[in-house]
XYZ file of C-alpha atoms in Angstrom:
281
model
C 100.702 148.450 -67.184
C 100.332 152.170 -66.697
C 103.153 153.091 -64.586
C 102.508 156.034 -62.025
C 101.636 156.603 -58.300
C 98.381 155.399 -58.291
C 98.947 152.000 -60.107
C 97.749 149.073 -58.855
C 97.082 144.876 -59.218
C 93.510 143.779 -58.774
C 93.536 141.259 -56.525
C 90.922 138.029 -56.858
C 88.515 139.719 -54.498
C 87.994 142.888 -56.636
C 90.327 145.004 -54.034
C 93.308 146.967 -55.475
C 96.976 146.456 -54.499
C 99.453 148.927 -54.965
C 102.539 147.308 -57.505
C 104.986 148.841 -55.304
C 105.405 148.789 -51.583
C 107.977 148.669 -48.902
C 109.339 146.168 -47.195
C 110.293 145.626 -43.819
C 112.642 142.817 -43.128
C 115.774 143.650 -40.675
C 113.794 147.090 -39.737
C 112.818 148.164 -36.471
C 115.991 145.752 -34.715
C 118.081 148.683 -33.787
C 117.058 152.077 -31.978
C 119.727 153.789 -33.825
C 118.440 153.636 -37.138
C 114.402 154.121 -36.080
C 114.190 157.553 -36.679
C 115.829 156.739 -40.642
C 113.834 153.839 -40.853
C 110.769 155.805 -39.865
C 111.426 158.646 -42.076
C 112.017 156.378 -44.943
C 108.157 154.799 -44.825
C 107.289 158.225 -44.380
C 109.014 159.559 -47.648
C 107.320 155.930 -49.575
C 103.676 156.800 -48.007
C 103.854 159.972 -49.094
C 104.924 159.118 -52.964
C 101.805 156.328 -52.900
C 104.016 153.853 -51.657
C 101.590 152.536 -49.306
C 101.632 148.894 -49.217
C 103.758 148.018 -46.409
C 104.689 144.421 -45.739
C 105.942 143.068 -42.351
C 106.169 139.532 -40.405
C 105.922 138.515 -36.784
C 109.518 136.706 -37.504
C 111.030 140.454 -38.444
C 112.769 141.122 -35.417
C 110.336 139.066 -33.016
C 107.883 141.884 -33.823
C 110.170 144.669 -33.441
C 109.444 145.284 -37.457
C 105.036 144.828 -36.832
C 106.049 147.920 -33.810
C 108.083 150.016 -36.213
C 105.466 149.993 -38.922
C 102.639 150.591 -35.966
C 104.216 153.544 -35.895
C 104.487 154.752 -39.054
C 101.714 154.049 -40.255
C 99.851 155.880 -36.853
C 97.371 158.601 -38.081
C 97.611 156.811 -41.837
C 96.464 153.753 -41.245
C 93.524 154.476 -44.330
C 96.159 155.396 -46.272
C 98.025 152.181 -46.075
C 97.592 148.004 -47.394
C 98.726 146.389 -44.802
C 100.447 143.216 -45.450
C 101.821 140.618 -42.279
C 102.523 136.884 -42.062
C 102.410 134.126 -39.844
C 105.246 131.404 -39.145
C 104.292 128.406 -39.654
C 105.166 127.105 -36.559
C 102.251 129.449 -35.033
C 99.862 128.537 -37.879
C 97.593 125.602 -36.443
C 93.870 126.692 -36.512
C 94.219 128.426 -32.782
C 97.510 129.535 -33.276
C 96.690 131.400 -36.795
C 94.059 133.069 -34.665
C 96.585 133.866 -31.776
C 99.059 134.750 -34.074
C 97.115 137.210 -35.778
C 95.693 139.219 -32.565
C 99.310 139.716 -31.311
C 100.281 141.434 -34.833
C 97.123 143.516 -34.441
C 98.192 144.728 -31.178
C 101.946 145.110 -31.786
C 100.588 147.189 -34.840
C 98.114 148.662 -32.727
C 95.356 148.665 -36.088
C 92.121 146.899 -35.938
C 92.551 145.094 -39.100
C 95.313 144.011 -41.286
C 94.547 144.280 -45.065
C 96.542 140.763 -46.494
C 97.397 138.264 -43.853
C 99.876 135.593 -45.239
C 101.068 132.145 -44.303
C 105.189 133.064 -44.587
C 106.075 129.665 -45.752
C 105.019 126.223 -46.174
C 105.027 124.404 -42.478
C 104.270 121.153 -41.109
C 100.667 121.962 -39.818
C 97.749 121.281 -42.189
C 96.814 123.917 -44.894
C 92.875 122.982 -44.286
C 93.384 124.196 -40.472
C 95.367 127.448 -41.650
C 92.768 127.973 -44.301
C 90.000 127.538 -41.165
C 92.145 129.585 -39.365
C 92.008 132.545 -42.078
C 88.199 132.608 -43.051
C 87.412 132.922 -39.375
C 89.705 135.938 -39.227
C 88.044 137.541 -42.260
C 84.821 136.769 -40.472
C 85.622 138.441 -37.479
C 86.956 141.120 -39.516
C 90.292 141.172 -38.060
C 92.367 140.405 -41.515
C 90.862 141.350 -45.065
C 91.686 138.852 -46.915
C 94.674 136.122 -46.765
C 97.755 134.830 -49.235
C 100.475 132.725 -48.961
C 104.700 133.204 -48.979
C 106.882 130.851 -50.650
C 104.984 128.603 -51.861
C 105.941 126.007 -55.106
C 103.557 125.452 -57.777
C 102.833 122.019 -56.106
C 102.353 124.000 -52.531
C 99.711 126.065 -54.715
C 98.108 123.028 -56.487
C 97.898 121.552 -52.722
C 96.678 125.255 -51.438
C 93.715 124.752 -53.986
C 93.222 121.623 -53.458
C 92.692 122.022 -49.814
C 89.684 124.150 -50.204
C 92.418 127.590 -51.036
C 90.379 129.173 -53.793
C 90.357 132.378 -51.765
C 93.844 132.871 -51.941
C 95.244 136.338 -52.762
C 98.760 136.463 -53.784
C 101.612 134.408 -53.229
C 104.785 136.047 -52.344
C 108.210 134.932 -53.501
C 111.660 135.512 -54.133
C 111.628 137.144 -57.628
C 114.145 139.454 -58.996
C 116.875 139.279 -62.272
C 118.800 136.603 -60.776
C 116.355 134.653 -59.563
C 114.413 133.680 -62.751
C 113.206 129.953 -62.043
C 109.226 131.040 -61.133
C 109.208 132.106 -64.887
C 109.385 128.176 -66.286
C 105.815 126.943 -64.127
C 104.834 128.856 -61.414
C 103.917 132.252 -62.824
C 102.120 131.127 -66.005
C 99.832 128.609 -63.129
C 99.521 131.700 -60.985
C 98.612 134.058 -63.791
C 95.975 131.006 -65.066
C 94.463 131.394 -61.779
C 94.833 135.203 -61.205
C 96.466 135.181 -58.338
C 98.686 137.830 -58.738
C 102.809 137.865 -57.238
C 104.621 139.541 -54.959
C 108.100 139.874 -55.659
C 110.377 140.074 -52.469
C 114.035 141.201 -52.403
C 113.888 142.365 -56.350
C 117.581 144.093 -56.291
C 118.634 140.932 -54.415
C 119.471 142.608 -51.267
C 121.536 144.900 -53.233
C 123.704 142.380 -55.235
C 122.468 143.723 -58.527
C 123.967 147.110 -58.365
C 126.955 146.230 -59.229
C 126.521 144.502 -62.413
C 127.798 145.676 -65.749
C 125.031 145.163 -67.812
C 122.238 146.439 -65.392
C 124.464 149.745 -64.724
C 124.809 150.146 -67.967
C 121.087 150.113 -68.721
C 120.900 152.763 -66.063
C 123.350 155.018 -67.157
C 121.866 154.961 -71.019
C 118.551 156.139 -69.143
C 119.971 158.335 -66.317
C 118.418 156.317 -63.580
C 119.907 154.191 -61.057
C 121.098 149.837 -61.168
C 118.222 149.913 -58.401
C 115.836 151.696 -60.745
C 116.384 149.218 -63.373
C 116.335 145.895 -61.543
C 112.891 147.264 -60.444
C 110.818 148.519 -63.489
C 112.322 144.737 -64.934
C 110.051 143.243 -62.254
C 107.201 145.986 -62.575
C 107.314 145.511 -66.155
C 105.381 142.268 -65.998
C 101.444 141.725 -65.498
C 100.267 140.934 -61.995
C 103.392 141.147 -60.645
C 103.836 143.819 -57.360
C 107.437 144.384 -55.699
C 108.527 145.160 -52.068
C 112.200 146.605 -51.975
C 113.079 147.231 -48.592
C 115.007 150.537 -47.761
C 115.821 152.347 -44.328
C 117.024 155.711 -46.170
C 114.799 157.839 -47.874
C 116.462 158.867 -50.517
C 116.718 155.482 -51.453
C 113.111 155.136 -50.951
C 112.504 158.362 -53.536
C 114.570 156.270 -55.929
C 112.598 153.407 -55.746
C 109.610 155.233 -56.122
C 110.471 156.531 -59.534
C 111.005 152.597 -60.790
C 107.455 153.253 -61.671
C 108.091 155.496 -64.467
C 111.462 154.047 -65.938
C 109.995 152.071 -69.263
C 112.436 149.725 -70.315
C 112.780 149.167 -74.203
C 112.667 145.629 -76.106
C 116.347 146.559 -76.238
C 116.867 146.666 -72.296
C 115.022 143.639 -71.685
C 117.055 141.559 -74.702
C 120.311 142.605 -73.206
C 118.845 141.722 -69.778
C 117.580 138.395 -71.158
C 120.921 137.913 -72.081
C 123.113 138.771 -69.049
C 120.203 136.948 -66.838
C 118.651 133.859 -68.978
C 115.514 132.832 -68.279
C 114.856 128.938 -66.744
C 114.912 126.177 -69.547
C 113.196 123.441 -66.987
C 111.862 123.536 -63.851
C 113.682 125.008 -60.526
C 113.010 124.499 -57.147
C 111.715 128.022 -55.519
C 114.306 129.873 -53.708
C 113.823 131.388 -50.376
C 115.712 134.141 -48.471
C-alpha cells in the first residue's frame, strides 16, 4: 500500500475510505478540553485525516455534537462514520436512531452508518432498517462493529451482502482476528477498521516497540500504527484530543517498517495459533 495523505481502502461499493482517521470515543464529555479536542480534528482534517468516526453511545451524543462542529464548513471534506446501539437498532429505531445523529451532527447525510455491536434485535430488521436509510439518502452506505466471523457468516446470511466494513478491536496486542476473521473478511472484501490500535496508549511503553522507534526516529505511537497500516484493507482510527499528537499520527503513514521490524514484532507480540473469541473495548 502506497503510504501518503491521500491513501485510501476501496470499499465494496466502489467508494474510497481514507486508511487513517480519527476517532472520537471519550471526546466532547468535558467543556474544558473542547477547544483541544476541536483543534486536534482540525490539525487531522487538515493533514487528510478526514475520516472521522463517532457513536451515539460517545458521551450520549456529546461526541456526534463535538464532531458537528468540527467538521462545520468541511463537511465535503470529511467520511463520516457513526453507529447505532443495538438497543436502538429495531427496524424503527435504526431509522430514529439515525435522524437524531443527523441532527446532533447537524449534516444531511452520514457517509458509513454502523451497527456498534451485535444486539438482541434481528439483523434482517437492522439490515431493513439500513437500505431504507440509503434510500432516503440519509446514510451512504452501512457496516457493522464487533462482529465475530460467525456474526459475519450470520450478517451474510441474513441478506448482509451490502456490508461495508466491520470494525474491531485490532492493534499489536490484540492479534486473535489474524487466525479466521481477517482472511474471511479479506475473501469477501470487506475491508477492517481497526479501533484503539496503540491500545489506548498501553503500547508506548514497551521495550521492543520503543526500540523500533528509536532505530527509525519516530515515535512507540508511530510504530504500533504503520504495524496496523502495513496490512491490505485494513484502515485505523487512533483517537487523540492534542494535536500534536494528532501530527504524529499522521506521519504513521509514511513510517515503512522492514521484514526486520515486523520479525522482532512477531516475536514480542505472536500471532494466534487457534481461534480467539473477538475482544471488545
Amino acid at each position: 500500500m502506497t503510504s501518503s495523505s491521500t491513501a485510501s481502502i476501496e470499499l465494496p461499493s466502489g467508494e474510497n475510505m481514507p486508511v487513517l482517521g480519527q476517532g472520537t470515543w471519550y471526546l466532547g464529555e468535558r467543556p474544558a478540553r473542547r477547544r483541544d479536542e476541536l483543534a486536534a480534528l482540525h490539525a487531522g482534517l487538515d493533514l487528510g485525516m478526514t475520516l472521522i468516526d463517532t457513536a451515539e453511545m460517545y458521551g450520549d451524543g456529546a461526541s456526534e455534537e463535538l464532531v458537528g462542529e468540527a467538521i462545520s464548513g468541511r463537511r465535503a471534506d470529511v467520511f463520516l462514520v457513526d453507529k447505532v446501539l443495538p438497543s436502538n437498532a429495531s427496524r424503527q429505531g435504526t431509522m430514529q436512531a439515525c435522524r437524531r445523529s443527523l441532527q446532533r451532527l447537524g449534516v444531511d447525510l452520514i457517509d458509513l452508518y454502523l451497527l456498534h455491536w451485535r444486539g438482541q434485535h434481528p439483523l434482517a430488521e437492522t439490515i431493513e432498517a439500513f437500505a431504507e436509510l440509503v434510500d432516503a439518502g440519509d446514510i451512504g452506505q452501512w457496516g457493522v462493529s464487533n462482529f465475530d466471523l460467525s456474526d459475519m457468516s450470520e450478517l451474510l446470511d441474513a441478506g448482509g451482502d451490502d456490508c461495508a466494513t466491520n470494525q474491531i478491536l485490532y492493534n499489536l496486542t490484540r492479534r486473535g482476528p489474524e487466525y479466521d476473521l481477517l482472511p474471511w473478511l479479506r475473501e469477501h472484501r470487506i475491508p477492517v477498521m481497526a479501533y484503539s490500535p496503540i491500545e489506548q496508549g498501553r503500547l508506548l511503553g514497551h521495550h521492543q516497540v520503543a526500540e523500533i522507534a528509536a532505530r527509525h526516529g519516530v515515535t512507540p505511537a508511530q510504530v504500533a500504527l504503520a504495524w496496523v497500516l502495513r496490512q491490505d484493507m485494513v484502515a485505523a482510527i487512533p483517537r487523540s484530543s492534542n494535536a500534536e499528537h494528532t501530527r504524529d499520527n499522521a506521519e504513521a503513514r509514511d513510517l515503512q517498517l522492514t521484514e526486520e521490524d515486523v520479525a522482532a514484532l512477531d516475536t514480542a507480540f505472536p500471532s494466534p495459533t487457534g481461534p480467539q473469541p473477538l475482544d471488545m473495548l
